[in-house]
PDB file of C-alpha atoms in Angstrom:
ATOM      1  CA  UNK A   1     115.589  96.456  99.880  1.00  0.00           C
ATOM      2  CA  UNK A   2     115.252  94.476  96.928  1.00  0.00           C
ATOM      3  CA  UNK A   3     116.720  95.190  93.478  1.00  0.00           C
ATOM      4  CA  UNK A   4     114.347  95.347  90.423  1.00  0.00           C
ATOM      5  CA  UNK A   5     115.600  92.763  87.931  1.00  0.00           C
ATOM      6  CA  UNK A   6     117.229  90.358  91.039  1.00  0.00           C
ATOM      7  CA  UNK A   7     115.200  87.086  90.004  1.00  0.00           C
ATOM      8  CA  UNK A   8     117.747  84.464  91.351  1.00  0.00           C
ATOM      9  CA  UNK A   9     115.507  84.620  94.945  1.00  0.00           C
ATOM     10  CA  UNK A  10     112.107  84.136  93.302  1.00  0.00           C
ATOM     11  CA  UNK A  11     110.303  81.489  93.567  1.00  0.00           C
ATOM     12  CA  UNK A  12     106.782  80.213  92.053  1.00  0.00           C
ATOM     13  CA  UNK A  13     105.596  76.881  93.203  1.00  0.00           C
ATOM     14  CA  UNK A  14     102.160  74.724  93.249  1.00  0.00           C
ATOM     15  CA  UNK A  15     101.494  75.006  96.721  1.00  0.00           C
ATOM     16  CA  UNK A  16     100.618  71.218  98.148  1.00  0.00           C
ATOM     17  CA  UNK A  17      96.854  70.616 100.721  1.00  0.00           C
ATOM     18  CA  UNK A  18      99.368  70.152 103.211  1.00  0.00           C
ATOM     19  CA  UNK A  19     100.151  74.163 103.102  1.00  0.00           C
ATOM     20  CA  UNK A  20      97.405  75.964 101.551  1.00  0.00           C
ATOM     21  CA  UNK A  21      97.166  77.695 105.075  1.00  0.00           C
ATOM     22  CA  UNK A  22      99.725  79.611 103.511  1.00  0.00           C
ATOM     23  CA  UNK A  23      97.399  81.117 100.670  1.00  0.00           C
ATOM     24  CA  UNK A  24      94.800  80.974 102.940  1.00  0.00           C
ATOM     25  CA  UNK A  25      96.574  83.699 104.873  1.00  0.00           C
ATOM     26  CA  UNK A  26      97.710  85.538 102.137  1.00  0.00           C
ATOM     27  CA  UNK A  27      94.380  85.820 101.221  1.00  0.00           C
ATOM     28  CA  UNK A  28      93.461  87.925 104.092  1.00  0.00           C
ATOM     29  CA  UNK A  29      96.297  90.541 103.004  1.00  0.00           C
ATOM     30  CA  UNK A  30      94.672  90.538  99.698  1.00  0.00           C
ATOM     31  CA  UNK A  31      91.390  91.030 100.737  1.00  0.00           C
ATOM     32  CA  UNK A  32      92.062  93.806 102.807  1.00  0.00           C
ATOM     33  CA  UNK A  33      94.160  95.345  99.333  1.00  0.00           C
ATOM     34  CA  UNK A  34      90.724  95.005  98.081  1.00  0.00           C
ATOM     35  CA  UNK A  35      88.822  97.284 100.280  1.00  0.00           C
ATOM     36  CA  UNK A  36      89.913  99.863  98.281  1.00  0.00           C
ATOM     37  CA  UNK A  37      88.159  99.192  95.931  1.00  0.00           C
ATOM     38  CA  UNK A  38      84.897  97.085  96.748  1.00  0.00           C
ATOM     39  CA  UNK A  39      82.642  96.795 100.185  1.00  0.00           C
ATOM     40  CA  UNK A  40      84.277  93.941 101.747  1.00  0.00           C
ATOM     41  CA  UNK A  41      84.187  94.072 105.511  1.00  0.00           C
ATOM     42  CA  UNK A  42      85.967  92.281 108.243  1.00  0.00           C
ATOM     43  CA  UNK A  43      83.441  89.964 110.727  1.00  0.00           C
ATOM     44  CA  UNK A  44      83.696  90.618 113.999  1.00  0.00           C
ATOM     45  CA  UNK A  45      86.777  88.699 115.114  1.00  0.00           C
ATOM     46  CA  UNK A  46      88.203  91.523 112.181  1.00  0.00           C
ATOM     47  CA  UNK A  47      88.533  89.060 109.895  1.00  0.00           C
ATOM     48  CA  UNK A  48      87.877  88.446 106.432  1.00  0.00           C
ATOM     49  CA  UNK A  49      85.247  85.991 105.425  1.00  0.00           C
ATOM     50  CA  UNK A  50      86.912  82.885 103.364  1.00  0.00           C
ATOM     51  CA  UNK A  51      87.908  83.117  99.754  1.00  0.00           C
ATOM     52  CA  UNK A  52      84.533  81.409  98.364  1.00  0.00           C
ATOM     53  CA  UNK A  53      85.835  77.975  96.708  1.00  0.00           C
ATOM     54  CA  UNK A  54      89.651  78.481  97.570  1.00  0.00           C
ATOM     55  CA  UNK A  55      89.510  74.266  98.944  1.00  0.00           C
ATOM     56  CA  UNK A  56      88.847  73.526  95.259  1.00  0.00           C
ATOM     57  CA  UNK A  57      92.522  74.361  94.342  1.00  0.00           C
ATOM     58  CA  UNK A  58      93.116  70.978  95.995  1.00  0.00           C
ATOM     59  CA  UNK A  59      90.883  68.798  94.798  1.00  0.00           C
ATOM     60  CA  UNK A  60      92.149  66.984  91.871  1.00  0.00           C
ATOM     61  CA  UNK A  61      90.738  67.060  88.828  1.00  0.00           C
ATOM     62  CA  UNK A  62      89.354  70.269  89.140  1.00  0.00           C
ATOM     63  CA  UNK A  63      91.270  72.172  87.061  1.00  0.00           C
ATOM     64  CA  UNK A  64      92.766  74.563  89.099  1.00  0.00           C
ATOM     65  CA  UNK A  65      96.076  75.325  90.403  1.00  0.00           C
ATOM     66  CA  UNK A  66      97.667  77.112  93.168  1.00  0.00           C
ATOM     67  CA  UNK A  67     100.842  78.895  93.391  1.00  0.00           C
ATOM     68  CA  UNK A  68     102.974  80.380  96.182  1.00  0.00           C
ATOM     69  CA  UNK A  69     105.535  83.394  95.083  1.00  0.00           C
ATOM     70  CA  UNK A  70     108.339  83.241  97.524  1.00  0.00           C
ATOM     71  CA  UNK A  71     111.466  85.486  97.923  1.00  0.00           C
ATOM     72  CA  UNK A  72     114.542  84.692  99.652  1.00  0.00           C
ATOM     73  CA  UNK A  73     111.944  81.572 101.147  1.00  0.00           C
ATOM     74  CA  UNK A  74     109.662  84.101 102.413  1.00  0.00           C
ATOM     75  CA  UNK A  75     106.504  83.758 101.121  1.00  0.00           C
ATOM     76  CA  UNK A  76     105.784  87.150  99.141  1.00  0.00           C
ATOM     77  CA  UNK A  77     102.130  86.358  97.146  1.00  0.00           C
ATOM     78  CA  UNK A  78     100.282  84.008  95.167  1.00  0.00           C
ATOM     79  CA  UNK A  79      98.056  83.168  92.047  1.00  0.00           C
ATOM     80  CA  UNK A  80      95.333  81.004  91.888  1.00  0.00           C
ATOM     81  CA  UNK A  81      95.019  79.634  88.043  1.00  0.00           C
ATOM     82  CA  UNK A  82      91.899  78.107  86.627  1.00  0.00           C
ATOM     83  CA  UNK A  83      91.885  75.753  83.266  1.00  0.00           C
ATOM     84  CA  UNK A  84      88.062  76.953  82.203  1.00  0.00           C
ATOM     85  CA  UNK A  85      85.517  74.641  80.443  1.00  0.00           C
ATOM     86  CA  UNK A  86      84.123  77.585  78.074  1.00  0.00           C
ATOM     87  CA  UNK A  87      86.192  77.693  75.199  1.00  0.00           C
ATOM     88  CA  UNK A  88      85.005  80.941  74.064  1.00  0.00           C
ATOM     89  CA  UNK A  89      86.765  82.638  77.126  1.00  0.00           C
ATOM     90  CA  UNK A  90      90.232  80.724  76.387  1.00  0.00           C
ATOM     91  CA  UNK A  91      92.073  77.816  77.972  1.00  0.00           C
ATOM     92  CA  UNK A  92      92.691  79.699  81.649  1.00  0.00           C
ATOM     93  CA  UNK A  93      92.235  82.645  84.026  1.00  0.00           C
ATOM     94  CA  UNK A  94      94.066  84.472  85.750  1.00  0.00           C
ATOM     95  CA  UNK A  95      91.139  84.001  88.651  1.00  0.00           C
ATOM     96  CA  UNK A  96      93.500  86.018  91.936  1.00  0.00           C
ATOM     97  CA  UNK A  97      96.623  87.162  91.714  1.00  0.00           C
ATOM     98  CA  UNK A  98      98.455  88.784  94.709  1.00  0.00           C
ATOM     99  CA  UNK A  99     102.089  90.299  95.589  1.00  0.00           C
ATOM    100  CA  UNK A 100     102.078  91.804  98.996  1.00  0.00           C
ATOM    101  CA  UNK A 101     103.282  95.840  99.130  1.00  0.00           C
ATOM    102  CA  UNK A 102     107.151  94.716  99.955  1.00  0.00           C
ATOM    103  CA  UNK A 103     107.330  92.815  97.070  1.00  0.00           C
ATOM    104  CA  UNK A 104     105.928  95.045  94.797  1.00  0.00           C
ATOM    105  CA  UNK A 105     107.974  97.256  92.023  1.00  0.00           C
ATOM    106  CA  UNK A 106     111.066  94.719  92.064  1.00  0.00           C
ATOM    107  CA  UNK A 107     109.932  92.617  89.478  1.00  0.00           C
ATOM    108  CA  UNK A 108     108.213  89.685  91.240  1.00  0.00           C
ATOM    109  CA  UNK A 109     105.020  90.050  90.073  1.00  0.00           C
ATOM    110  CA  UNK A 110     105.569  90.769  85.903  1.00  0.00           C
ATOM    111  CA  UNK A 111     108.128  87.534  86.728  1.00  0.00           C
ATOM    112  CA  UNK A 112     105.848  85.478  88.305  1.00  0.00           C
ATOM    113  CA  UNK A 113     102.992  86.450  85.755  1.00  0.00           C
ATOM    114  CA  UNK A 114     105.261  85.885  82.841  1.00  0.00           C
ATOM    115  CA  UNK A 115     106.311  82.050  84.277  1.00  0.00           C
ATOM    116  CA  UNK A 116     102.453  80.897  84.818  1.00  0.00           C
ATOM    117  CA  UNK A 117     102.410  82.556  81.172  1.00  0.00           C
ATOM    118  CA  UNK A 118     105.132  80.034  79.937  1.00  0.00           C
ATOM    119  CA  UNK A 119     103.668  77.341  81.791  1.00  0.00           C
ATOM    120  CA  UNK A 120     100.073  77.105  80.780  1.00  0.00           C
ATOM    121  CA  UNK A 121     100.249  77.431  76.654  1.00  0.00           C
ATOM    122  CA  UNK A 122      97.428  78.849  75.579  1.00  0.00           C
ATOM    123  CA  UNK A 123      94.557  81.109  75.543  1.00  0.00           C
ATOM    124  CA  UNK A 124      94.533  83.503  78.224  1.00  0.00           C
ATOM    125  CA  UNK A 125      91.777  85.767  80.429  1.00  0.00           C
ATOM    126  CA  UNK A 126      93.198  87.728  82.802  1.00  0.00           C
ATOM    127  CA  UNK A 127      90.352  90.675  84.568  1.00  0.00           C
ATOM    128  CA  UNK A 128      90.482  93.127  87.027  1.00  0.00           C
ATOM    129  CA  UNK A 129      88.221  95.169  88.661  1.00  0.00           C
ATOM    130  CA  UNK A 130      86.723  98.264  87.271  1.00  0.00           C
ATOM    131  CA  UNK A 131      87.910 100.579  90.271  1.00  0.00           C
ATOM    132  CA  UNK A 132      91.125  99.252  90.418  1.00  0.00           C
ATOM    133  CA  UNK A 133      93.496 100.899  87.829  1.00  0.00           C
ATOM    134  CA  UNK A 134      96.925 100.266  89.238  1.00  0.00           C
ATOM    135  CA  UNK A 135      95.777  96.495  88.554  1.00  0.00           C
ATOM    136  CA  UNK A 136      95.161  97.585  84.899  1.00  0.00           C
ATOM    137  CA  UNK A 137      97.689  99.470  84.458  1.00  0.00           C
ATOM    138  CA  UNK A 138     100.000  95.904  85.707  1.00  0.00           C
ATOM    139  CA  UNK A 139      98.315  93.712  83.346  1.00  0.00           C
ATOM    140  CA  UNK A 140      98.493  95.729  80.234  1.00  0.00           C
ATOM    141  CA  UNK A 141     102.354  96.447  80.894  1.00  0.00           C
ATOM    142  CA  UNK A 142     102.735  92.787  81.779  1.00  0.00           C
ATOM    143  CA  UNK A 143     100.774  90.829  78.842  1.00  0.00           C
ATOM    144  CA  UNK A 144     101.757  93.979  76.629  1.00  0.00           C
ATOM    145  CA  UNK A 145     105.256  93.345  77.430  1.00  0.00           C
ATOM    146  CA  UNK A 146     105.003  89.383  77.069  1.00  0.00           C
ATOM    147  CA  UNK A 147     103.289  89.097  73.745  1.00  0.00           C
ATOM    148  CA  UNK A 148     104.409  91.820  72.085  1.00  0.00           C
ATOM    149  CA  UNK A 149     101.160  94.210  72.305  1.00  0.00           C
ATOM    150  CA  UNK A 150      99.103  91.530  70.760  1.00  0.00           C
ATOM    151  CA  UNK A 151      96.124  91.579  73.085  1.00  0.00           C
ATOM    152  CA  UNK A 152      92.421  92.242  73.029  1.00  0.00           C
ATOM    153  CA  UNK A 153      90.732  94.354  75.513  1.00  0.00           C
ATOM    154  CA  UNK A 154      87.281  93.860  76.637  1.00  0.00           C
ATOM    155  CA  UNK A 155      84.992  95.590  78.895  1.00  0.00           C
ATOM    156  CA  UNK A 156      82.111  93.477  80.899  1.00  0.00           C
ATOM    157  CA  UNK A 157      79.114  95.311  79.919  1.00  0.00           C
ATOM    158  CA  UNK A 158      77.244  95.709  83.119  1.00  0.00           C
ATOM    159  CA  UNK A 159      80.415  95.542  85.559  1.00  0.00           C
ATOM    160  CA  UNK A 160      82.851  97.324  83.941  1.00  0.00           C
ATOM    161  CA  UNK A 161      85.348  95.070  84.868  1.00  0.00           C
ATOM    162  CA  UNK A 162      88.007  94.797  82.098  1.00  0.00           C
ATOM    163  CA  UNK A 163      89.498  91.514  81.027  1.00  0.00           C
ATOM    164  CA  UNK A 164      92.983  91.111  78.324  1.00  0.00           C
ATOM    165  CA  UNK A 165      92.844  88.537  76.218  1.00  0.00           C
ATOM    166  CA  UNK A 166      95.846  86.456  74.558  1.00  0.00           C
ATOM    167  CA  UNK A 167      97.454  83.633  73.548  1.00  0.00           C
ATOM    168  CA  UNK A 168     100.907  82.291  75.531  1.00  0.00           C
ATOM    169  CA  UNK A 169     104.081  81.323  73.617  1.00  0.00           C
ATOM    170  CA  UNK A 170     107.346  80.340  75.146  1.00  0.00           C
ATOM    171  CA  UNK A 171     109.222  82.543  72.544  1.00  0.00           C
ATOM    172  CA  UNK A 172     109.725  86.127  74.238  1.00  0.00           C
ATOM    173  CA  UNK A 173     112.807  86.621  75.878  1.00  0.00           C
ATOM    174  CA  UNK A 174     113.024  86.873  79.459  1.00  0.00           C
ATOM    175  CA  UNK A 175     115.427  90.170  80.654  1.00  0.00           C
TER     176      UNK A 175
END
């Protein structure tokens, strides 16, 4: 069992071409976390159809970046970061963001969230679906947390998806 607060075996890395398999696979966990709450269906080898564009996280100069979350060397989820071109949005997205269920309420994920934070200074946009409220209910504690309740909320008019808005300093302190 892991310990909440035990960050000493976490790990958040740009994950090279020569391993994206690993995200790739991930992915498929993910997916299927997202069948609660939207119509995606295995084919019928019962798999997942491929993360549209996820080969783009390793082409260079695309602006995009992909991380592995590890514990203990285990890999344990991932985010996929984009720098975006529309500077009315902000500077990046949170575009996927995963921590598989044994990971999950030990800190890895506000950790990991918190270190792409203090890595990519900026403006944020980070969204999640409109169905899925535990994912909102993450991201406001997180980014609430991190800067100090100085966010925006916003709600996409004809999804309903709702995105937080902010801007990333390296000054909070890290518990």
């Amino acid at each position: 069992m892991i310990k909440r607060g035990e960050f000493v075996d976490f790990r958040l890395d740009l994950v090279p071409a020569r391993r994206k398999q690993v995200i790739a696979g991930l992915m498929q966990l993910y997916l299927y976390d997202f069948t609660l709450y939207t119509n995606l269906e295995v084919n019928q080898d019962g798999v997942f159809p491929g993360y549209p564009g996820l080969d783009d996280y390793w082409r260079r100069g695309t602006g995009k970046y992909p991380f592995l979350m590890t514990h203990g060397g285990h890999p344990a989820g991932f985010a996929l970061v984009d720098r975006l071109t529309e500077p009315e949005e902000g500077d990046y997205y949170m575009t996927e963001f995963f921590v598989m269920q044994k990971y999950r309420r030990c800190g890895l994920g506000s950790w990991a969230a918190c270190e792409l934070f203090d890595r990519f200074q900026g403006r944020w946009k980070v969204t999640q679906v409109k169905k899925n409220l535990p994912a909102q209910a993450f991201w406001r504690k997180v980014i609430g947390g991190y800067t100090g309740q100085q966010f925006e909320e916003k709600i996409h008019p004809s999804s309903g998806n709702v995105s937080q808005y902010f801007t990333s300093h390296k000054v909070h302190a890290i518990n």
